XYZ file of C-alpha atoms in Angstrom:
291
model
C 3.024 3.176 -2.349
C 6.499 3.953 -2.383
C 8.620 6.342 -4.331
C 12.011 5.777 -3.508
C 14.470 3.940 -5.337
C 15.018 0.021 -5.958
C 15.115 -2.135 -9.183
C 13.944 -5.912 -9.240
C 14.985 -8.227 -11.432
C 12.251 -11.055 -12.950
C 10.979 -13.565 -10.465
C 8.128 -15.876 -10.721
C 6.563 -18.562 -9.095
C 5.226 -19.743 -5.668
C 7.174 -22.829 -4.912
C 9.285 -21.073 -2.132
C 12.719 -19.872 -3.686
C 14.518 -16.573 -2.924
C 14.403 -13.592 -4.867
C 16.462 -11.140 -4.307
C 17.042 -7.689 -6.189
C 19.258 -6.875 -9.388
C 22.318 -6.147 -7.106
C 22.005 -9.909 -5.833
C 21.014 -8.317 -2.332
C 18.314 -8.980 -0.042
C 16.994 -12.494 -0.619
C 13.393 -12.719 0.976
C 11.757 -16.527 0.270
C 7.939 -17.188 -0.162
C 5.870 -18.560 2.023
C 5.789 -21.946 -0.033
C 1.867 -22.022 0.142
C -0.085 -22.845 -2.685
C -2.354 -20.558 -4.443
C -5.945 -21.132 -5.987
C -7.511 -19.286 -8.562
C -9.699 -16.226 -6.547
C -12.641 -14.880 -6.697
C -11.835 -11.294 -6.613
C -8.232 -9.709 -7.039
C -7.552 -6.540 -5.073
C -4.671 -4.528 -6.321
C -2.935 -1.535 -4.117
C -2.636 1.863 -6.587
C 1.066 3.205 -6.078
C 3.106 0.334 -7.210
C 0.555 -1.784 -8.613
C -1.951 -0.142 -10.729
C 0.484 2.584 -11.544
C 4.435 3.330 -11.534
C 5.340 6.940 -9.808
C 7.642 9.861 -9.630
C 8.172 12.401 -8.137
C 7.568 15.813 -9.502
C 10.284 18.416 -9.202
C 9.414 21.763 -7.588
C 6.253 20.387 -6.203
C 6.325 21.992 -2.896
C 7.428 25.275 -3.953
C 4.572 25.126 -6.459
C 1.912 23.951 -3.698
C 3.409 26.637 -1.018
C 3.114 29.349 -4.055
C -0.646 28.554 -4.174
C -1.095 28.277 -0.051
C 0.843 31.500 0.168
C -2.059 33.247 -2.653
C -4.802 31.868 -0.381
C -3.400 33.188 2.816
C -2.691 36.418 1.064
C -5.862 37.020 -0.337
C -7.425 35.877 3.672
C -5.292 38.980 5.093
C -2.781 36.269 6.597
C 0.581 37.924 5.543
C 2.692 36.858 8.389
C 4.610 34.114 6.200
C 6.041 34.404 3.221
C 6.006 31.911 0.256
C 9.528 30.037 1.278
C 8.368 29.836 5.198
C 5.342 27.982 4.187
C 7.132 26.507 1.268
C 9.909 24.968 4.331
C 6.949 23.622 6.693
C 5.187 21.859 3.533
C 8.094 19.894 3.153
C 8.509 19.100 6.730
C 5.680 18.184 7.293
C 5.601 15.431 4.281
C 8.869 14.186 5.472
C 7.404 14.274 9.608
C 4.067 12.243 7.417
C 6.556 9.782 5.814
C 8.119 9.176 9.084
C 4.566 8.704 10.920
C 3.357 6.315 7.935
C 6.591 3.641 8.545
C 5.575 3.942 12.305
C 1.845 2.730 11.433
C 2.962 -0.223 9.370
C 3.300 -1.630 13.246
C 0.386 -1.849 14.905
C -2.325 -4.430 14.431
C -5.270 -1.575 13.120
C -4.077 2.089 12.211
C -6.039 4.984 11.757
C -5.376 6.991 8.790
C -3.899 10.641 8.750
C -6.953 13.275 8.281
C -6.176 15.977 6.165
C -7.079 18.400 8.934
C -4.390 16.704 11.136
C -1.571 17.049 8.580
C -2.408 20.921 7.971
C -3.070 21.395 11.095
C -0.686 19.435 13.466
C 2.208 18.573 10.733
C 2.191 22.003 8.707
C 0.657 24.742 10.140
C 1.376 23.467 13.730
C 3.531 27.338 14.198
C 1.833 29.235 11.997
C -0.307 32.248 13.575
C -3.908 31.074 14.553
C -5.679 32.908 12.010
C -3.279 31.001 9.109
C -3.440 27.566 10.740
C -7.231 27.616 11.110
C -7.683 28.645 7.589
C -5.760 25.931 6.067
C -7.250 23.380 8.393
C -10.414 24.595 6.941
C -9.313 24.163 3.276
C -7.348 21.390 4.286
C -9.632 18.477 2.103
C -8.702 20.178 -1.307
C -4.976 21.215 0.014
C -4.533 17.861 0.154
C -5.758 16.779 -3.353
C -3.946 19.922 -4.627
C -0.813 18.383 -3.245
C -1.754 14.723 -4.686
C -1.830 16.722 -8.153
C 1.497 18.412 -8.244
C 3.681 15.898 -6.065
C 3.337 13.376 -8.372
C 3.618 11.907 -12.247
C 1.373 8.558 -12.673
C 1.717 5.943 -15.460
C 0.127 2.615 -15.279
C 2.381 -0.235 -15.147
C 2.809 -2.305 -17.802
C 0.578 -5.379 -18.495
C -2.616 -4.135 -15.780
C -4.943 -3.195 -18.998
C -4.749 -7.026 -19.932
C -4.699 -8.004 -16.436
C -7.711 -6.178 -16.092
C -9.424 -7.944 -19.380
C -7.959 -11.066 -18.660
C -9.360 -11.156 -14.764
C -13.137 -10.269 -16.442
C -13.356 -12.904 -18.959
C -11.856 -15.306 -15.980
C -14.749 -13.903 -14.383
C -13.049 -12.228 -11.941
C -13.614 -8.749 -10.255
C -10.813 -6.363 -9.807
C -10.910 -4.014 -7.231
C -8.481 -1.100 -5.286
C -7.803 -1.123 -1.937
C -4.659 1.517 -1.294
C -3.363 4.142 1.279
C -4.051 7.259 0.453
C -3.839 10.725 2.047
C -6.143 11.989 -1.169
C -7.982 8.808 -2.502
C -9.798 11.368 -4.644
C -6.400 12.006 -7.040
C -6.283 8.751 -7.751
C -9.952 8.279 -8.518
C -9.318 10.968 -11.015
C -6.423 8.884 -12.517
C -8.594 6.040 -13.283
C -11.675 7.704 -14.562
C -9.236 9.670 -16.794
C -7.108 6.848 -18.167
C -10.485 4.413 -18.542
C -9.491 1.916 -15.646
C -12.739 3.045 -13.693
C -14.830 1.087 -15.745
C -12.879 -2.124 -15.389
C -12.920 -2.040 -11.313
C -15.544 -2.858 -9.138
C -14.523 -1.352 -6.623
C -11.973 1.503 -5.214
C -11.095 1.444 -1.488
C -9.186 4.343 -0.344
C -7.446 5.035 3.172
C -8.424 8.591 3.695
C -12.158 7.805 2.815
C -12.299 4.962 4.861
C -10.640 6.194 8.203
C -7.843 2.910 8.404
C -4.979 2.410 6.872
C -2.780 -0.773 5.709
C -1.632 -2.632 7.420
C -5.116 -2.918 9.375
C -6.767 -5.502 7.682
C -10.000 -3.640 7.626
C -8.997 -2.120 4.629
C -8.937 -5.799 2.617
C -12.316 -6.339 4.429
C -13.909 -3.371 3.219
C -13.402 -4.333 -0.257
C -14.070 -7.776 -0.013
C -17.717 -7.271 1.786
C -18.750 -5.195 -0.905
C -17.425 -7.870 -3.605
C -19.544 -10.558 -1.722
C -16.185 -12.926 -1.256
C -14.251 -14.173 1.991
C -11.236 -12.880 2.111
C -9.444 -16.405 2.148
C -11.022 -16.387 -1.931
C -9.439 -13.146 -2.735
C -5.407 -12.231 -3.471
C -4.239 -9.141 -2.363
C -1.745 -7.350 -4.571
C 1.017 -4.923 -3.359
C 4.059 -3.478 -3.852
C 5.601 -3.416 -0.192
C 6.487 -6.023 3.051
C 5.368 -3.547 5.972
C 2.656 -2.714 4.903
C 0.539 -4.983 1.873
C 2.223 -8.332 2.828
C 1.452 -8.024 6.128
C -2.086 -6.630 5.918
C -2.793 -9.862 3.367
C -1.535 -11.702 6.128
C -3.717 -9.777 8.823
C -6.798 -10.045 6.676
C -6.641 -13.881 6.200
C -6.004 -13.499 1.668
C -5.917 -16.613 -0.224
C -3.207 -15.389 -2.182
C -0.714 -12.533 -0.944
C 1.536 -11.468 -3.695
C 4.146 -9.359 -4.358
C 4.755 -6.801 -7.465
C 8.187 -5.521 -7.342
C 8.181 -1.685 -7.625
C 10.784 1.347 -6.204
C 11.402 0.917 -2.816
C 9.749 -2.724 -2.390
C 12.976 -3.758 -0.952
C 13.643 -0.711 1.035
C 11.968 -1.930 4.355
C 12.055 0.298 7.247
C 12.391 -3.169 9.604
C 12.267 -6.635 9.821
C 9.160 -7.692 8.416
C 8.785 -11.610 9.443
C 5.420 -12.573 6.956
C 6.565 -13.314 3.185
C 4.162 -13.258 0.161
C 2.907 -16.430 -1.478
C 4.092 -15.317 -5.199
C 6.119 -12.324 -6.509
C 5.772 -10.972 -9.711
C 7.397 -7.651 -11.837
C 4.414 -6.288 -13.253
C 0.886 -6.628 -15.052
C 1.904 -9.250 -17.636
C 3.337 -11.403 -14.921
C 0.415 -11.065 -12.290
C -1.744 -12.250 -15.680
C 0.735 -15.341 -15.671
C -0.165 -16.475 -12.595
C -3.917 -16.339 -12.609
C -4.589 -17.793 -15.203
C -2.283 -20.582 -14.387
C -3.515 -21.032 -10.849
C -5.628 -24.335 -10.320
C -9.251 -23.836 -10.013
C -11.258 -25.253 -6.848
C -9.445 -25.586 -3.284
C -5.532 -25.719 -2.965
């Protein structure tokens, strides 16, 4: 999931041409392979499933709240806009560490005691550090909440209906430092009850691009992962763990930031699509049986 800035303009199709964003910059080609119709389709949250933004005054509302706790704790050697400036480093320090991981072969995930701990609080007196280390699982959702507006993209409630009646299971499989925020999301806008499954990083220890993640999701569905398409909205990360984990079908749905790599990434998707509506498109045009 990304939530900086860049605009796609329609592509579709997996016969191999370029796309390249509505400035006419970056052309990336498909891999030219040819896509059957799956037996499960995994879809990454941020990007996919939803569209994102970011909310303004987030951090000063999260550090107001951290400040409270370590008030009420008898931790008063910080004040609001101290722990207000290490929240925000230590998301930016967390951004920086998450483009790192997108390199090697199996990633860990971040634990929500090692952002408080190491990337927040790493300066903070011992007494405040080991108290928001301790509260760091909720801190974490809290921050989830307030950092960020959600919509779902357009076209995944028919992608969703269209998938069943193809008789195909839908499932989640995104990076996440609070999986539980976006469980919330679905069970609150009805999507729950059209996925069979939800695989999040933080829950499950890895993190895209380790391919684990992909596996995880399709054990539980019953499927090999060469049956399944993975769905995401990023090179460094989705493309390359569809790659990793062996997908029959690796696309792309343009989002912010898909083009904004942080390197050379050298796998390219099998099919790129803009959102819901076009992801629809192409399963249920996608030939049936072996490609």
């Amino acid at each position: 999931m990304s939530d900086e800035n860049a605009t796609t303009g329609p592509v579709n199709g997996t016969n191999g041409t370029n796309r390249t964003n509505g400035a006419g910059e970056r052309p990336h080609r498909l891999s030219g392979r040819a896509m059957r119709r799956p037996r499960a389709l995994l879809l990454d949250f941020g990007g996919v499933l939803v569209e994102t933004s970011r909310r303004p005054g987030w951090s000063a509302a999260l550090a107001k709240e951290v400040h409270a706790l370590l008030s009420r704790a008898g931790c008063h050697d910080l004040d609001a806009a101290a722990v207000e400036t290490d929240i925000k480093a230590g998301a930016a320090a967390d951004k920086c560490w998450k483009d790192a991981m997108s390199r090697p072969y199996a990633p860990a995930e971040m634990t929500h005691t090692g952002f408080w701990g190491d990337y927040v609080a790493a300066d903070w007196p011992a007494a405040a550090r080991q108290l928001v280390v301790a509260h760091a699982t909720p801190l974490c959702k809290r921050m989830g909440e307030l950092r960020q507006d959600r919509r779902t993209r357009p076209g995944i409630p028919e992608l969703l209906d269209g998938a069943a009646a193809l008789g195909v299971p839908c499932g989640i499989v995104s990076n996440a430092l609070s999986g539980a925020v976006h469980r919330d999301y679905t069970e609150a806008t009805g999507l729950a009850g059209k996925l069979a499954i939800e695989v999040y990083s933080d829950e499950a220890g890895v993190r895209k691009p380790n391919p684990e993640m992909i596996w995880i999701a399709t054990r539980a569905l019953g499927v090999e992962p060469e049956d399944a398409w993975y769905v995401g909205d990023n090179f460094d990360r989705d493309v390359v763990c569809g790659h990793r984990a062996g997908v029959g079908g690796n696309v792309l749905m343009v989002a912010k930031g898909t083009y904004d790599v942080p390197y050379e990434v050298r796998y390219r998707p099998d099919a790129v699509v803009d959102d819901g509506h076009g992801l629809l498109d192409l399963l249920t045009t996608a030939a049936e049986g072996d490609a």
